[in-house]
Coordinates of C-alpha atoms in Angstrom, one line a residue:
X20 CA 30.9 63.2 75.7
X21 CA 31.6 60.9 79.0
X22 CA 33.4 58.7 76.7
X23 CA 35.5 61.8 74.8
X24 CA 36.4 62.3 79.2
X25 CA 37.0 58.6 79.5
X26 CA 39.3 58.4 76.9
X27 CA 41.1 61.8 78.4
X28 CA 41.2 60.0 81.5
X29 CA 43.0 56.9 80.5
X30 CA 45.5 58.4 78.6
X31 CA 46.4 60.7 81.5
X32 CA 46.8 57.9 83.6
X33 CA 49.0 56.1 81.3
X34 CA 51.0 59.3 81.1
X35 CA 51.0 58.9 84.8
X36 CA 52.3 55.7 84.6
X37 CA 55.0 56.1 82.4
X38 CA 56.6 59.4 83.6
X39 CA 54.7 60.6 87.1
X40 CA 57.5 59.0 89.5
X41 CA 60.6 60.7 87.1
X42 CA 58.6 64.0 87.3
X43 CA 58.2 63.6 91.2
X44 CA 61.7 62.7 91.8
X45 CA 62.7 65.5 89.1
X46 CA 60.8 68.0 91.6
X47 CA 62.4 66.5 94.8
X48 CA 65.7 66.9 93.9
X49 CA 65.1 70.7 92.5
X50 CA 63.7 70.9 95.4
X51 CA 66.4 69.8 97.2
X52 CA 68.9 71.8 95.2
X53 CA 67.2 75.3 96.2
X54 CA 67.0 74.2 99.5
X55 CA 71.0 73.8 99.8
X56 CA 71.7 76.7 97.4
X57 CA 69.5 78.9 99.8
X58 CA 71.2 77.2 102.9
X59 CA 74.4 77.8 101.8
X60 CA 73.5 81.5 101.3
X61 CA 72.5 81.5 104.5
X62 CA 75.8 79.8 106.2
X63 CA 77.9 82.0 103.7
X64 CA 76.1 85.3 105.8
X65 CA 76.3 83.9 108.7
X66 CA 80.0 83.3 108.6
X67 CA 81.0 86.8 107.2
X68 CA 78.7 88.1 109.9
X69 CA 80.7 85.7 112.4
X70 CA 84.2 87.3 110.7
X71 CA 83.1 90.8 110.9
X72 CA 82.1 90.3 114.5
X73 CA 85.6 88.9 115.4
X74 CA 87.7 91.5 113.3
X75 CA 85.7 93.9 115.0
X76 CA 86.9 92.4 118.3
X77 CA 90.5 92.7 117.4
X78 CA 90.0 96.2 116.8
X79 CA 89.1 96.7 120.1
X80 CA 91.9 95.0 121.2
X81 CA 94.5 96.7 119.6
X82 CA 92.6 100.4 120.5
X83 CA 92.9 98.9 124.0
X84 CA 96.7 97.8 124.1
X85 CA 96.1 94.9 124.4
X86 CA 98.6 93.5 121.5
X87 CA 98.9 89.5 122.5
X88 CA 95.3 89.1 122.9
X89 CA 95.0 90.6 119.4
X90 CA 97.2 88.1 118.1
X91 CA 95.9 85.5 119.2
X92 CA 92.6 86.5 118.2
X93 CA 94.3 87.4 115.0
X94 CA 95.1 84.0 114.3
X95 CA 92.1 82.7 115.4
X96 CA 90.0 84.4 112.6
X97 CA 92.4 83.8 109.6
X98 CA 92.3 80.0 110.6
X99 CA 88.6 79.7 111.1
X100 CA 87.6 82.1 108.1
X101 CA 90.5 81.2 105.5
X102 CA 89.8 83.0 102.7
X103 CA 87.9 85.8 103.9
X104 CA 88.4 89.6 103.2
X105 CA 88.7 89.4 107.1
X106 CA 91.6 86.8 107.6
X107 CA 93.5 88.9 105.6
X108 CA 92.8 92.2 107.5
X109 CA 93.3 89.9 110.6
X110 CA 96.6 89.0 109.2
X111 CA 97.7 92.4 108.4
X112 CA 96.6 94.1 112.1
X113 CA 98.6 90.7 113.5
X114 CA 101.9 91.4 111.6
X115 CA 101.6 94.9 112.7
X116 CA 100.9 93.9 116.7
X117 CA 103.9 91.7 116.6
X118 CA 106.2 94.6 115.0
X119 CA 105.0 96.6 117.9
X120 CA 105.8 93.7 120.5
X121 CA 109.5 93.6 119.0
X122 CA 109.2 90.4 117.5
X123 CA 109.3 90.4 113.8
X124 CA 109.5 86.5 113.2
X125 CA 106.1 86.2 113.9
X126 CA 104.9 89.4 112.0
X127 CA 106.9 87.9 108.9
X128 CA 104.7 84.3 109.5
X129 CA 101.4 86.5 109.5
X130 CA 102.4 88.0 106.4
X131 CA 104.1 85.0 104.3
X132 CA 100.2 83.4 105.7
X133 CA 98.7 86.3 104.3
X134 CA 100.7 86.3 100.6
X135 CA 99.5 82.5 100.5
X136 CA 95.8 82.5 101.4
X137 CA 94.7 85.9 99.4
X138 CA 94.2 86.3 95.6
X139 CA 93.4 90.3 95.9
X140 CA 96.4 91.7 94.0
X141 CA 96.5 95.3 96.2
X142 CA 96.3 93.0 99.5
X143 CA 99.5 91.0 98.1
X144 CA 101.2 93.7 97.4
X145 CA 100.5 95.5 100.5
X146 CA 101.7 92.1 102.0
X147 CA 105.0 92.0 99.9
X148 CA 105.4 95.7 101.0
X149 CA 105.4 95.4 104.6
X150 CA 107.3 91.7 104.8
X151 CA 110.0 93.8 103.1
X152 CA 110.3 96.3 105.8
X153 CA 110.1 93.3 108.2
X154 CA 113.2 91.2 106.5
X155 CA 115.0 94.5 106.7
X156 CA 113.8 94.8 110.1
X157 CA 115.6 91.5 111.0
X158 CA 118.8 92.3 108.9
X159 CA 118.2 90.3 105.8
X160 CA 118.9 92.9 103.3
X161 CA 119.0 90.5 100.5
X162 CA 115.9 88.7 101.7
X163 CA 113.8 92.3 101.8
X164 CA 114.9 93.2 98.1
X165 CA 114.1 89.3 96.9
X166 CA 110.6 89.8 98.2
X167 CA 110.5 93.2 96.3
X168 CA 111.4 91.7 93.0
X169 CA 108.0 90.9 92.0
X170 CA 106.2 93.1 89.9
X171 CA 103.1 94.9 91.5
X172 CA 100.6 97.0 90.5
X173 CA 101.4 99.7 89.2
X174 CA 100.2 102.0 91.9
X175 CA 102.3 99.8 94.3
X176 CA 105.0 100.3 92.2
X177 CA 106.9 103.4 93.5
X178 CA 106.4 102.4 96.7
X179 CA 108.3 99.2 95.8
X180 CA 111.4 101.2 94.5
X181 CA 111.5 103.5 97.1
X182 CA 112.0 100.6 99.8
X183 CA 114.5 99.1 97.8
X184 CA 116.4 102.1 97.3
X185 CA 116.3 102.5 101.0
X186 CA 117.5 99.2 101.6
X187 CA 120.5 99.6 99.4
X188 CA 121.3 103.1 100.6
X189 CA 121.8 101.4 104.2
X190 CA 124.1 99.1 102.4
X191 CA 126.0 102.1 100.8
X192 CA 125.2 100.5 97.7
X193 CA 124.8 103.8 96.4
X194 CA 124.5 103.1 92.7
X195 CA 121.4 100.7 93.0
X196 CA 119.9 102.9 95.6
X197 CA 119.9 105.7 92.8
X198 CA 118.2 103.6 90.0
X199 CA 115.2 102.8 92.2
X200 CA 114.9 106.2 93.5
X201 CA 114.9 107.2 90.2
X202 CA 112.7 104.5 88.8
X203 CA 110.2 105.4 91.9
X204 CA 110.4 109.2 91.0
X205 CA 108.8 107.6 87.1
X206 CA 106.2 105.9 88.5
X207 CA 102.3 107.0 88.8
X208 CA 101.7 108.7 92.4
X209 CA 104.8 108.9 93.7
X210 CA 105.9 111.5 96.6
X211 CA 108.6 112.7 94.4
X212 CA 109.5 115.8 97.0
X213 CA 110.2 113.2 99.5
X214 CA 112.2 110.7 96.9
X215 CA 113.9 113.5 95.8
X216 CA 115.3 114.5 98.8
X217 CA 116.5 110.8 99.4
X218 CA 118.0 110.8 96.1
X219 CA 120.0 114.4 96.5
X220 CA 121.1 113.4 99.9
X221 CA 123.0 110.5 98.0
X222 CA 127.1 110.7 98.2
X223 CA 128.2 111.5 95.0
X224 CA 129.2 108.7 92.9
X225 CA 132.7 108.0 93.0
X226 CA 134.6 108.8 89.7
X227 CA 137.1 106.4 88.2
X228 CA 140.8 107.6 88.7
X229 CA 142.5 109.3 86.3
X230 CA 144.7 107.5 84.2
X231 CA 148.0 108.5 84.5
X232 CA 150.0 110.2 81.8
X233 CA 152.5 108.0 80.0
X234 CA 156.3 108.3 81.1
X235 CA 157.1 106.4 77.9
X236 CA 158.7 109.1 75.5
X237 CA 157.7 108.9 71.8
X238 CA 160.1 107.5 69.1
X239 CA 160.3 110.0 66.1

């Protein structure tokens, strides 16, 4: 029996031998592994706790009138949590505080910012959507219905059409202006009383001119 234990003893030593270091550095770096995966958890909530705490603060900003310090702290947050649900609702109340301080160069920054940094296809859209109104804002017409040539989601997609047919009703292009109202009165959602009122309040489109009657006289 003591030499049955013996013989148990020495072979688990030599299994010792042969694989207890691999084993141990097997556990250290596992080890190590859910150490930095549960670290990283923990930075990951600490930063969307740090970007909710600053978005917050720009909302308190802006309730106060206070539209440069919102800004700034506007651009503060989308560069120190790029990325983040937050930067982009950052960028978004930023454009809008510029808009309001008359300067739609720098709302038109946040937003081309925002269009680049975000993957959410609503939040791109909304982007598109409101850099529109901002190019038309500064006069570029051509600019506004360029940005609104991408396809968005379909729920964006009236209001898409809508704009555009707003932008080329101010440029008497009254044709294209009645296509997209029309193609915005098609699409899912859309506040057809209001469209339709747009599209009714249309000039008439302008008829070709008769063509005249022939003074030639016909040869029997």
């Amino acid at each position: 029996m003591v030499a049955a234990d013996d013989e148990q003893l020495d072979k688990l030593r030599e299994f010792w031998a042969q694989y207890g270091k691999p084993l141990l550095l097997g556990l250290a770096v596992g080890l190590a592994l859910l150490a930095g995966w549960f670290g990283w958890q923990t930075w990951q909530e600490r930063q969307q706790t740090d970007a909710a705490l600053a978005f917050h603060q720009i909302e308190q900003l802006s309730a106060a009138h206070q539209p440069q310090q919102a800004i700034e702290a506007a651009r503060k947050l989308a560069a120190d949590h790029s990325g983040t649900v937050y930067a982009a609702l950052a960028l978004l109340v930023g454009a809008h505080e510029s808009m309001g301080q008359n300067d739609p160069a720098k709302a038109a920054i946040y937003l081309q910012k925002l269009i680049e940094q975000t993957k959410e296809p609503a939040i791109v859209a909304l982007a598109r959507l409101r850099l529109a109104r901002v190019e038309w804002a500064q006069n570029k017409p051509d600019a506004a219905l360029a940005t609104l040539k991408t396809k968005p989601p379909a729920s964006f997609a009236p209001l898409y059409e809508e704009l555009a047919g707003d932008i080329e009703a101010s440029q008497k292009h009254w044709s294209a202006a009645r296509s997209a109202y029309e193609r915005a009165l098609a699409g899912p959602g859309a506040d057809t009383a209001f469209i339709r009122i747009k599209l009714d309040n249309l000039p008439a489109q302008e008829k070709p001119p008769a063509s005249a009657p022939s003074t030639e006289k016909s040869h029997s």
